[in-house]
């Protein structure tokens, strides 16, 4: 086991009221990523929230082959390492193939398994063997009970540092629904539960493009709704994509939260999380009630 990964894992598990995984969806440039890391860290430090900085070096599962994918593995990891060293921040980024895990594990503190790949045993095992924390996003097509099995694949590969993440369930075509019951049921995986409050508002292939084809749309205005629900239920962590200019973001612009409102939203969510008893099972007494 990686002792630094275990120390970070325990730090995140003990976070009050929650930890944050945040950053722009994809690396657009070294300059932009460093700017975003500085701004996001300033907010979470001010609020006293543990932060893991997120950005992707490659978006391999875009709706369209014309979509912006990012700088790729080698260049992307160099940039993420610069963020890590410059701002003393742990890093989370996603992998798409088992062959990427070793290189990513040398830079990232949390390796994220994309929702589409949450049942891919070889990928889960390769990620687990890096010793890093593994954050598994629940497939849009999966029941919450599936995540118990996915987490167990990581543990059986010798890595106890695993988290599971809810990001919505397919509901017909071009829409996702967040079922708050999943935040409770995914606790059966016996590990921290994270709510992805931005991807959960995607509308997959829901935006028609000029000249034909489609891209992902989204319902940015409902991000606070899903976030409030998640912290009221008592999730351990929040995953959110944040951008200083969402309308110009090359990927997932419709579901990135504006940097200008990042602090304001987190403050409200912290207040909700402090008054809820969502992390505790409600003890229901079914004996006859007599005054």
PDB file of C-alpha atoms in Angstrom:
ATOM      1  CA  UNK A   1       0.000   0.000   0.000  1.00  0.00           C
ATOM      2  CA  UNK A   2       1.087   3.573  -0.684  1.00  0.00           C
ATOM      3  CA  UNK A   3       1.419   5.238   2.745  1.00  0.00           C
ATOM      4  CA  UNK A   4       0.904   8.761   1.379  1.00  0.00           C
ATOM      5  CA  UNK A   5      -2.270   7.594  -0.410  1.00  0.00           C
ATOM      6  CA  UNK A   6      -3.544   5.997   2.799  1.00  0.00           C
ATOM      7  CA  UNK A   7      -2.805   9.196   4.752  1.00  0.00           C
ATOM      8  CA  UNK A   8      -4.719  11.291   2.190  1.00  0.00           C
ATOM      9  CA  UNK A   9      -7.565   8.741   2.148  1.00  0.00           C
ATOM     10  CA  UNK A  10      -7.923   8.932   5.917  1.00  0.00           C
ATOM     11  CA  UNK A  11      -7.742  12.740   5.804  1.00  0.00           C
ATOM     12  CA  UNK A  12     -10.571  12.853   3.259  1.00  0.00           C
ATOM     13  CA  UNK A  13     -12.675  10.298   5.165  1.00  0.00           C
ATOM     14  CA  UNK A  14     -12.452  12.448   8.294  1.00  0.00           C
ATOM     15  CA  UNK A  15     -13.324  15.709   6.497  1.00  0.00           C
ATOM     16  CA  UNK A  16     -15.991  17.826   8.163  1.00  0.00           C
ATOM     17  CA  UNK A  17     -18.438  18.509   6.658  1.00  0.00           C
ATOM     18  CA  UNK A  18     -17.121  17.129   3.313  1.00  0.00           C
ATOM     19  CA  UNK A  19     -14.124  17.149   0.965  1.00  0.00           C
ATOM     20  CA  UNK A  20     -14.025  18.636  -2.532  1.00  0.00           C
ATOM     21  CA  UNK A  21     -12.721  17.299  -5.842  1.00  0.00           C
ATOM     22  CA  UNK A  22     -12.799  20.302  -8.190  1.00  0.00           C
ATOM     23  CA  UNK A  23     -11.293  21.823 -11.299  1.00  0.00           C
ATOM     24  CA  UNK A  24     -11.988  22.402 -14.992  1.00  0.00           C
ATOM     25  CA  UNK A  25     -13.145  19.362 -16.951  1.00  0.00           C
ATOM     26  CA  UNK A  26     -10.122  19.132 -19.211  1.00  0.00           C
ATOM     27  CA  UNK A  27      -6.641  20.653 -19.422  1.00  0.00           C
ATOM     28  CA  UNK A  28      -6.928  23.511 -21.913  1.00  0.00           C
ATOM     29  CA  UNK A  29      -3.442  24.948 -21.352  1.00  0.00           C
ATOM     30  CA  UNK A  30      -0.794  25.020 -18.636  1.00  0.00           C
ATOM     31  CA  UNK A  31      -1.525  28.690 -17.988  1.00  0.00           C
ATOM     32  CA  UNK A  32      -5.276  28.109 -17.563  1.00  0.00           C
ATOM     33  CA  UNK A  33      -4.842  25.111 -15.267  1.00  0.00           C
ATOM     34  CA  UNK A  34      -2.374  26.925 -12.994  1.00  0.00           C
ATOM     35  CA  UNK A  35      -4.718  29.919 -12.800  1.00  0.00           C
ATOM     36  CA  UNK A  36      -7.703  27.703 -11.925  1.00  0.00           C
ATOM     37  CA  UNK A  37      -5.762  25.736  -9.317  1.00  0.00           C
ATOM     38  CA  UNK A  38      -4.681  28.953  -7.597  1.00  0.00           C
ATOM     39  CA  UNK A  39      -8.233  30.347  -7.525  1.00  0.00           C
ATOM     40  CA  UNK A  40      -9.926  27.123  -6.413  1.00  0.00           C
ATOM     41  CA  UNK A  41      -7.352  26.474  -3.685  1.00  0.00           C
ATOM     42  CA  UNK A  42      -7.790  30.028  -2.362  1.00  0.00           C
ATOM     43  CA  UNK A  43     -11.538  29.398  -1.896  1.00  0.00           C
ATOM     44  CA  UNK A  44     -11.297  25.954  -0.271  1.00  0.00           C
ATOM     45  CA  UNK A  45      -8.455  27.090   2.022  1.00  0.00           C
ATOM     46  CA  UNK A  46     -10.536  30.080   3.141  1.00  0.00           C
ATOM     47  CA  UNK A  47     -13.478  27.753   3.895  1.00  0.00           C
ATOM     48  CA  UNK A  48     -11.343  25.040   5.498  1.00  0.00           C
ATOM     49  CA  UNK A  49     -12.343  22.295   3.049  1.00  0.00           C
ATOM     50  CA  UNK A  50      -9.883  19.586   1.921  1.00  0.00           C
ATOM     51  CA  UNK A  51      -9.318  19.931  -1.843  1.00  0.00           C
ATOM     52  CA  UNK A  52      -8.120  17.513  -4.516  1.00  0.00           C
ATOM     53  CA  UNK A  53      -7.612  19.335  -7.826  1.00  0.00           C
ATOM     54  CA  UNK A  54      -9.246  17.717 -10.858  1.00  0.00           C
ATOM     55  CA  UNK A  55      -8.640  17.953 -14.563  1.00  0.00           C
ATOM     56  CA  UNK A  56      -8.446  15.414 -17.399  1.00  0.00           C
ATOM     57  CA  UNK A  57      -5.495  14.951 -19.745  1.00  0.00           C
ATOM     58  CA  UNK A  58      -7.728  13.188 -22.295  1.00  0.00           C
ATOM     59  CA  UNK A  59     -11.488  13.000 -22.758  1.00  0.00           C
ATOM     60  CA  UNK A  60     -11.589   9.645 -24.528  1.00  0.00           C
ATOM     61  CA  UNK A  61     -15.356   9.140 -24.345  1.00  0.00           C
ATOM     62  CA  UNK A  62     -16.708  12.282 -25.999  1.00  0.00           C
ATOM     63  CA  UNK A  63     -19.981  12.095 -27.929  1.00  0.00           C
ATOM     64  CA  UNK A  64     -18.356  13.344 -31.135  1.00  0.00           C
ATOM     65  CA  UNK A  65     -14.997  12.473 -32.697  1.00  0.00           C
ATOM     66  CA  UNK A  66     -14.637  16.210 -33.390  1.00  0.00           C
ATOM     67  CA  UNK A  67     -14.740  17.100 -29.672  1.00  0.00           C
ATOM     68  CA  UNK A  68     -11.713  18.624 -27.938  1.00  0.00           C
ATOM     69  CA  UNK A  69      -9.908  15.870 -26.007  1.00  0.00           C
ATOM     70  CA  UNK A  70      -7.049  17.606 -24.210  1.00  0.00           C
ATOM     71  CA  UNK A  71      -3.244  17.448 -24.438  1.00  0.00           C
ATOM     72  CA  UNK A  72      -2.880  13.667 -24.041  1.00  0.00           C
ATOM     73  CA  UNK A  73      -1.140  11.512 -21.443  1.00  0.00           C
ATOM     74  CA  UNK A  74       2.493  12.674 -21.457  1.00  0.00           C
ATOM     75  CA  UNK A  75       1.913  16.424 -21.792  1.00  0.00           C
ATOM     76  CA  UNK A  76      -1.147  16.337 -19.521  1.00  0.00           C
ATOM     77  CA  UNK A  77       0.682  14.587 -16.682  1.00  0.00           C
ATOM     78  CA  UNK A  78       3.549  17.114 -16.928  1.00  0.00           C
ATOM     79  CA  UNK A  79       1.062  19.956 -16.473  1.00  0.00           C
ATOM     80  CA  UNK A  80      -0.735  18.224 -13.583  1.00  0.00           C
ATOM     81  CA  UNK A  81       2.614  17.607 -11.883  1.00  0.00           C
ATOM     82  CA  UNK A  82       3.393  21.316 -12.184  1.00  0.00           C
ATOM     83  CA  UNK A  83       0.059  22.121 -10.480  1.00  0.00           C
ATOM     84  CA  UNK A  84       0.858  19.624  -7.732  1.00  0.00           C
ATOM     85  CA  UNK A  85       4.290  21.092  -7.019  1.00  0.00           C
ATOM     86  CA  UNK A  86       3.382  24.781  -7.497  1.00  0.00           C
ATOM     87  CA  UNK A  87       0.321  24.756  -5.233  1.00  0.00           C
ATOM     88  CA  UNK A  88       1.037  21.715  -3.022  1.00  0.00           C
ATOM     89  CA  UNK A  89      -2.221  20.091  -4.101  1.00  0.00           C
ATOM     90  CA  UNK A  90      -3.199  16.445  -4.474  1.00  0.00           C
ATOM     91  CA  UNK A  91      -4.441  15.580  -7.975  1.00  0.00           C
ATOM     92  CA  UNK A  92      -7.329  13.500  -9.310  1.00  0.00           C
ATOM     93  CA  UNK A  93      -7.545  12.553 -12.986  1.00  0.00           C
ATOM     94  CA  UNK A  94      -9.195   9.781 -14.966  1.00  0.00           C
ATOM     95  CA  UNK A  95      -7.813   6.803 -16.867  1.00  0.00           C
ATOM     96  CA  UNK A  96      -9.421   5.000 -19.795  1.00  0.00           C
ATOM     97  CA  UNK A  97      -7.080   2.053 -20.365  1.00  0.00           C
ATOM     98  CA  UNK A  98      -5.178  -0.263 -18.048  1.00  0.00           C
ATOM     99  CA  UNK A  99      -1.904   0.707 -19.793  1.00  0.00           C
ATOM    100  CA  UNK A 100      -2.276   4.315 -18.567  1.00  0.00           C
ATOM    101  CA  UNK A 101      -2.510   3.484 -14.863  1.00  0.00           C
ATOM    102  CA  UNK A 102       1.161   3.147 -13.986  1.00  0.00           C
ATOM    103  CA  UNK A 103       2.148   6.509 -15.503  1.00  0.00           C
ATOM    104  CA  UNK A 104      -0.901   8.274 -14.048  1.00  0.00           C
ATOM    105  CA  UNK A 105      -0.198   6.754 -10.632  1.00  0.00           C
ATOM    106  CA  UNK A 106       3.211   8.455 -10.583  1.00  0.00           C
ATOM    107  CA  UNK A 107       1.493  11.874 -10.617  1.00  0.00           C
ATOM    108  CA  UNK A 108      -2.117  11.532  -9.476  1.00  0.00           C
ATOM    109  CA  UNK A 109      -3.120  10.914  -5.868  1.00  0.00           C
ATOM    110  CA  UNK A 110      -6.584   9.731  -6.877  1.00  0.00           C
ATOM    111  CA  UNK A 111      -7.168   7.725 -10.051  1.00  0.00           C
ATOM    112  CA  UNK A 112     -10.705   8.095 -11.312  1.00  0.00           C
ATOM    113  CA  UNK A 113     -12.549   5.371 -13.193  1.00  0.00           C
ATOM    114  CA  UNK A 114     -15.043   6.873 -15.686  1.00  0.00           C
ATOM    115  CA  UNK A 115     -18.677   5.847 -15.280  1.00  0.00           C
ATOM    116  CA  UNK A 116     -18.767   3.966 -18.598  1.00  0.00           C
ATOM    117  CA  UNK A 117     -15.882   1.788 -17.372  1.00  0.00           C
ATOM    118  CA  UNK A 118     -16.919   1.091 -13.772  1.00  0.00           C
ATOM    119  CA  UNK A 119     -17.260  -2.664 -14.360  1.00  0.00           C
ATOM    120  CA  UNK A 120     -14.045  -3.146 -16.371  1.00  0.00           C
ATOM    121  CA  UNK A 121     -12.156  -5.561 -14.143  1.00  0.00           C
ATOM    122  CA  UNK A 122      -8.742  -5.232 -15.824  1.00  0.00           C
ATOM    123  CA  UNK A 123      -8.884  -1.437 -15.567  1.00  0.00           C
ATOM    124  CA  UNK A 124      -9.975  -1.512 -11.913  1.00  0.00           C
ATOM    125  CA  UNK A 125      -7.213  -3.984 -11.015  1.00  0.00           C
ATOM    126  CA  UNK A 126      -4.509  -2.036 -12.892  1.00  0.00           C
ATOM    127  CA  UNK A 127      -5.590   1.173 -11.157  1.00  0.00           C
ATOM    128  CA  UNK A 128      -5.706  -0.562  -7.767  1.00  0.00           C
ATOM    129  CA  UNK A 129      -2.165  -1.893  -8.171  1.00  0.00           C
ATOM    130  CA  UNK A 130      -0.764   1.661  -8.286  1.00  0.00           C
ATOM    131  CA  UNK A 131      -1.642   1.905  -4.574  1.00  0.00           C
ATOM    132  CA  UNK A 132      -3.328   5.256  -5.162  1.00  0.00           C
ATOM    133  CA  UNK A 133      -6.883   6.135  -4.067  1.00  0.00           C
ATOM    134  CA  UNK A 134      -9.399   4.881  -6.629  1.00  0.00           C
ATOM    135  CA  UNK A 135     -12.599   6.889  -7.219  1.00  0.00           C
ATOM    136  CA  UNK A 136     -15.100   4.802  -9.192  1.00  0.00           C
ATOM    137  CA  UNK A 137     -17.943   6.650 -10.859  1.00  0.00           C
ATOM    138  CA  UNK A 138     -21.191   4.699 -10.974  1.00  0.00           C
ATOM    139  CA  UNK A 139     -22.234   3.819 -14.509  1.00  0.00           C
ATOM    140  CA  UNK A 140     -25.241   5.699 -15.838  1.00  0.00           C
ATOM    141  CA  UNK A 141     -26.707   2.247 -16.560  1.00  0.00           C
ATOM    142  CA  UNK A 142     -25.971   0.690 -13.139  1.00  0.00           C
ATOM    143  CA  UNK A 143     -27.915   0.058  -9.981  1.00  0.00           C
ATOM    144  CA  UNK A 144     -26.156   1.365  -6.857  1.00  0.00           C
ATOM    145  CA  UNK A 145     -25.546  -2.221  -5.698  1.00  0.00           C
ATOM    146  CA  UNK A 146     -23.082  -2.679  -8.600  1.00  0.00           C
ATOM    147  CA  UNK A 147     -20.669  -0.300  -6.852  1.00  0.00           C
ATOM    148  CA  UNK A 148     -20.207  -2.727  -3.972  1.00  0.00           C
ATOM    149  CA  UNK A 149     -18.814  -5.224  -6.507  1.00  0.00           C
ATOM    150  CA  UNK A 150     -16.624  -2.613  -8.233  1.00  0.00           C
ATOM    151  CA  UNK A 151     -15.148  -1.470  -4.908  1.00  0.00           C
ATOM    152  CA  UNK A 152     -14.513  -5.090  -3.963  1.00  0.00           C
ATOM    153  CA  UNK A 153     -12.521  -5.645  -7.173  1.00  0.00           C
ATOM    154  CA  UNK A 154     -10.158  -2.870  -6.062  1.00  0.00           C
ATOM    155  CA  UNK A 155      -9.858  -4.291  -2.537  1.00  0.00           C
ATOM    156  CA  UNK A 156      -9.222  -7.834  -3.796  1.00  0.00           C
ATOM    157  CA  UNK A 157      -6.366  -6.399  -5.869  1.00  0.00           C
ATOM    158  CA  UNK A 158      -4.777  -5.310  -2.570  1.00  0.00           C
ATOM    159  CA  UNK A 159      -5.921  -1.695  -2.317  1.00  0.00           C
ATOM    160  CA  UNK A 160      -8.268  -0.593   0.475  1.00  0.00           C
ATOM    161  CA  UNK A 161      -8.290   3.076  -0.597  1.00  0.00           C
ATOM    162  CA  UNK A 162     -11.449   3.202  -2.685  1.00  0.00           C
ATOM    163  CA  UNK A 163     -14.353   5.643  -3.105  1.00  0.00           C
ATOM    164  CA  UNK A 164     -17.584   5.432  -5.098  1.00  0.00           C
ATOM    165  CA  UNK A 165     -19.228   8.328  -6.915  1.00  0.00           C
ATOM    166  CA  UNK A 166     -22.843   8.959  -7.967  1.00  0.00           C
ATOM    167  CA  UNK A 167     -23.293  10.900 -11.220  1.00  0.00           C
ATOM    168  CA  UNK A 168     -26.860  10.203 -12.284  1.00  0.00           C
ATOM    169  CA  UNK A 169     -28.725   7.391 -13.997  1.00  0.00           C
ATOM    170  CA  UNK A 170     -29.987   7.296 -17.579  1.00  0.00           C
ATOM    171  CA  UNK A 171     -33.669   8.143 -17.797  1.00  0.00           C
ATOM    172  CA  UNK A 172     -34.869   7.602 -21.332  1.00  0.00           C
ATOM    173  CA  UNK A 173     -32.815   9.332 -24.010  1.00  0.00           C
ATOM    174  CA  UNK A 174     -30.631  12.430 -23.461  1.00  0.00           C
ATOM    175  CA  UNK A 175     -31.328  12.779 -19.756  1.00  0.00           C
ATOM    176  CA  UNK A 176     -29.944  11.778 -16.367  1.00  0.00           C
ATOM    177  CA  UNK A 177     -31.780  11.546 -13.058  1.00  0.00           C
ATOM    178  CA  UNK A 178     -30.143  11.709  -9.644  1.00  0.00           C
ATOM    179  CA  UNK A 179     -31.913   9.363  -7.263  1.00  0.00           C
ATOM    180  CA  UNK A 180     -31.075  10.526  -3.703  1.00  0.00           C
ATOM    181  CA  UNK A 181     -31.642   6.969  -2.461  1.00  0.00           C
ATOM    182  CA  UNK A 182     -28.408   6.011  -4.237  1.00  0.00           C
ATOM    183  CA  UNK A 183     -26.375   8.140  -1.816  1.00  0.00           C
ATOM    184  CA  UNK A 184     -27.676   5.901   0.990  1.00  0.00           C
ATOM    185  CA  UNK A 185     -27.525   2.600  -0.874  1.00  0.00           C
ATOM    186  CA  UNK A 186     -23.979   3.159  -2.146  1.00  0.00           C
ATOM    187  CA  UNK A 187     -22.803   3.178   1.475  1.00  0.00           C
ATOM    188  CA  UNK A 188     -23.104  -0.601   1.238  1.00  0.00           C
ATOM    189  CA  UNK A 189     -19.770  -0.427  -0.611  1.00  0.00           C
ATOM    190  CA  UNK A 190     -18.295   0.428   2.834  1.00  0.00           C
ATOM    191  CA  UNK A 191     -16.281   3.419   1.648  1.00  0.00           C
ATOM    192  CA  UNK A 192     -16.670   7.192   1.148  1.00  0.00           C
ATOM    193  CA  UNK A 193     -19.520   8.240  -1.137  1.00  0.00           C
ATOM    194  CA  UNK A 194     -18.942  11.171  -3.503  1.00  0.00           C
ATOM    195  CA  UNK A 195     -21.596  13.141  -5.381  1.00  0.00           C
ATOM    196  CA  UNK A 196     -20.652  14.390  -8.839  1.00  0.00           C
ATOM    197  CA  UNK A 197     -22.921  17.427  -8.880  1.00  0.00           C
ATOM    198  CA  UNK A 198     -21.973  18.633 -12.368  1.00  0.00           C
ATOM    199  CA  UNK A 199     -21.893  15.544 -14.638  1.00  0.00           C
ATOM    200  CA  UNK A 200     -25.169  14.547 -12.979  1.00  0.00           C
ATOM    201  CA  UNK A 201     -26.783  17.444 -14.871  1.00  0.00           C
ATOM    202  CA  UNK A 202     -25.511  16.368 -18.277  1.00  0.00           C
ATOM    203  CA  UNK A 203     -27.932  15.729 -21.098  1.00  0.00           C
ATOM    204  CA  UNK A 204     -25.954  13.096 -23.026  1.00  0.00           C
ATOM    205  CA  UNK A 205     -25.980  13.740 -26.771  1.00  0.00           C
ATOM    206  CA  UNK A 206     -28.722  16.251 -26.010  1.00  0.00           C
ATOM    207  CA  UNK A 207     -27.427  19.226 -27.987  1.00  0.00           C
ATOM    208  CA  UNK A 208     -27.733  19.374 -31.785  1.00  0.00           C
ATOM    209  CA  UNK A 209     -24.753  20.882 -33.588  1.00  0.00           C
ATOM    210  CA  UNK A 210     -24.841  23.162 -36.607  1.00  0.00           C
ATOM    211  CA  UNK A 211     -24.017  21.118 -39.660  1.00  0.00           C
ATOM    212  CA  UNK A 212     -25.299  17.909 -38.072  1.00  0.00           C
ATOM    213  CA  UNK A 213     -24.287  15.681 -35.202  1.00  0.00           C
ATOM    214  CA  UNK A 214     -24.755  16.067 -31.471  1.00  0.00           C
ATOM    215  CA  UNK A 215     -22.850  16.958 -28.291  1.00  0.00           C
ATOM    216  CA  UNK A 216     -23.624  16.759 -24.588  1.00  0.00           C
ATOM    217  CA  UNK A 217     -25.910  19.438 -23.242  1.00  0.00           C
ATOM    218  CA  UNK A 218     -26.632  20.214 -19.615  1.00  0.00           C
ATOM    219  CA  UNK A 219     -28.709  21.953 -16.970  1.00  0.00           C
ATOM    220  CA  UNK A 220     -26.201  24.145 -15.133  1.00  0.00           C
ATOM    221  CA  UNK A 221     -28.946  26.044 -13.285  1.00  0.00           C
ATOM    222  CA  UNK A 222     -29.872  22.827 -11.420  1.00  0.00           C
ATOM    223  CA  UNK A 223     -26.359  22.124 -10.071  1.00  0.00           C
ATOM    224  CA  UNK A 224     -27.239  23.826  -6.741  1.00  0.00           C
ATOM    225  CA  UNK A 225     -30.393  21.686  -6.504  1.00  0.00           C
ATOM    226  CA  UNK A 226     -28.455  18.409  -6.791  1.00  0.00           C
ATOM    227  CA  UNK A 227     -25.663  19.715  -4.540  1.00  0.00           C
ATOM    228  CA  UNK A 228     -28.098  20.718  -1.780  1.00  0.00           C
ATOM    229  CA  UNK A 229     -29.744  17.308  -1.963  1.00  0.00           C
ATOM    230  CA  UNK A 230     -26.411  15.467  -1.783  1.00  0.00           C
ATOM    231  CA  UNK A 231     -25.096  17.274   1.293  1.00  0.00           C
ATOM    232  CA  UNK A 232     -28.468  16.998   3.034  1.00  0.00           C
ATOM    233  CA  UNK A 233     -28.300  13.223   2.572  1.00  0.00           C
ATOM    234  CA  UNK A 234     -24.776  13.301   4.010  1.00  0.00           C
ATOM    235  CA  UNK A 235     -22.280  12.475   1.258  1.00  0.00           C
ATOM    236  CA  UNK A 236     -18.593  12.416   2.191  1.00  0.00           C
ATOM    237  CA  UNK A 237     -17.327  14.374  -0.788  1.00  0.00           C
ATOM    238  CA  UNK A 238     -18.409  16.623  -3.652  1.00  0.00           C
ATOM    239  CA  UNK A 239     -17.013  16.378  -7.165  1.00  0.00           C
ATOM    240  CA  UNK A 240     -17.591  19.456  -9.273  1.00  0.00           C
ATOM    241  CA  UNK A 241     -16.215  20.883 -12.461  1.00  0.00           C
ATOM    242  CA  UNK A 242     -15.482  24.589 -12.170  1.00  0.00           C
ATOM    243  CA  UNK A 243     -14.545  27.055 -14.919  1.00  0.00           C
ATOM    244  CA  UNK A 244     -13.764  30.765 -15.035  1.00  0.00           C
ATOM    245  CA  UNK A 245     -15.479  31.134 -18.428  1.00  0.00           C
ATOM    246  CA  UNK A 246     -17.975  28.250 -18.861  1.00  0.00           C
ATOM    247  CA  UNK A 247     -19.416  29.586 -22.118  1.00  0.00           C
ATOM    248  CA  UNK A 248     -15.963  29.273 -23.708  1.00  0.00           C
ATOM    249  CA  UNK A 249     -15.102  25.873 -22.198  1.00  0.00           C
ATOM    250  CA  UNK A 250     -14.185  23.427 -24.990  1.00  0.00           C
ATOM    251  CA  UNK A 251     -15.730  20.458 -23.142  1.00  0.00           C
ATOM    252  CA  UNK A 252     -18.885  20.161 -21.010  1.00  0.00           C
ATOM    253  CA  UNK A 253     -19.415  23.911 -20.828  1.00  0.00           C
ATOM    254  CA  UNK A 254     -23.134  23.475 -19.975  1.00  0.00           C
ATOM    255  CA  UNK A 255     -22.323  21.559 -16.782  1.00  0.00           C
ATOM    256  CA  UNK A 256     -19.312  23.445 -15.435  1.00  0.00           C
ATOM    257  CA  UNK A 257     -20.004  25.672 -12.438  1.00  0.00           C
ATOM    258  CA  UNK A 258     -18.861  29.306 -12.739  1.00  0.00           C
ATOM    259  CA  UNK A 259     -15.760  30.069 -10.675  1.00  0.00           C
ATOM    260  CA  UNK A 260     -17.329  33.397  -9.582  1.00  0.00           C
ATOM    261  CA  UNK A 261     -20.044  31.444  -7.685  1.00  0.00           C
ATOM    262  CA  UNK A 262     -17.804  28.669  -6.329  1.00  0.00           C
ATOM    263  CA  UNK A 263     -17.339  30.139  -2.838  1.00  0.00           C
ATOM    264  CA  UNK A 264     -20.964  31.222  -2.522  1.00  0.00           C
ATOM    265  CA  UNK A 265     -22.295  27.737  -3.321  1.00  0.00           C
ATOM    266  CA  UNK A 266     -19.807  25.949  -1.050  1.00  0.00           C
ATOM    267  CA  UNK A 267     -20.682  28.227   1.875  1.00  0.00           C
ATOM    268  CA  UNK A 268     -24.353  27.343   1.545  1.00  0.00           C
ATOM    269  CA  UNK A 269     -23.601  23.630   1.189  1.00  0.00           C
ATOM    270  CA  UNK A 270     -21.426  23.691   4.312  1.00  0.00           C
ATOM    271  CA  UNK A 271     -24.279  25.292   6.249  1.00  0.00           C
ATOM    272  CA  UNK A 272     -26.716  22.592   5.094  1.00  0.00           C
ATOM    273  CA  UNK A 273     -24.235  19.808   5.868  1.00  0.00           C
ATOM    274  CA  UNK A 274     -23.692  21.097   9.409  1.00  0.00           C
ATOM    275  CA  UNK A 275     -27.376  20.920  10.358  1.00  0.00           C
ATOM    276  CA  UNK A 276     -28.308  17.653   8.659  1.00  0.00           C
ATOM    277  CA  UNK A 277     -27.951  14.280  10.353  1.00  0.00           C
ATOM    278  CA  UNK A 278     -27.679  12.668   6.934  1.00  0.00           C
ATOM    279  CA  UNK A 279     -24.529  10.700   7.744  1.00  0.00           C
ATOM    280  CA  UNK A 280     -26.367   8.852  10.544  1.00  0.00           C
ATOM    281  CA  UNK A 281     -28.925   6.123  10.039  1.00  0.00           C
ATOM    282  CA  UNK A 282     -32.287   7.299  11.398  1.00  0.00           C
ATOM    283  CA  UNK A 283     -33.374   4.975  14.185  1.00  0.00           C
ATOM    284  CA  UNK A 284     -37.035   4.242  13.488  1.00  0.00           C
ATOM    285  CA  UNK A 285     -39.047   2.925  16.430  1.00  0.00           C
ATOM    286  CA  UNK A 286     -42.005   0.862  15.245  1.00  0.00           C
ATOM    287  CA  UNK A 287     -43.347  -0.103  18.656  1.00  0.00           C
ATOM    288  CA  UNK A 288     -46.914   1.148  19.275  1.00  0.00           C
ATOM    289  CA  UNK A 289     -46.983   4.826  20.173  1.00  0.00           C
ATOM    290  CA  UNK A 290     -49.138   5.724  23.144  1.00  0.00           C
ATOM    291  CA  UNK A 291     -49.193   9.081  24.841  1.00  0.00           C
TER     292      UNK A 291
END
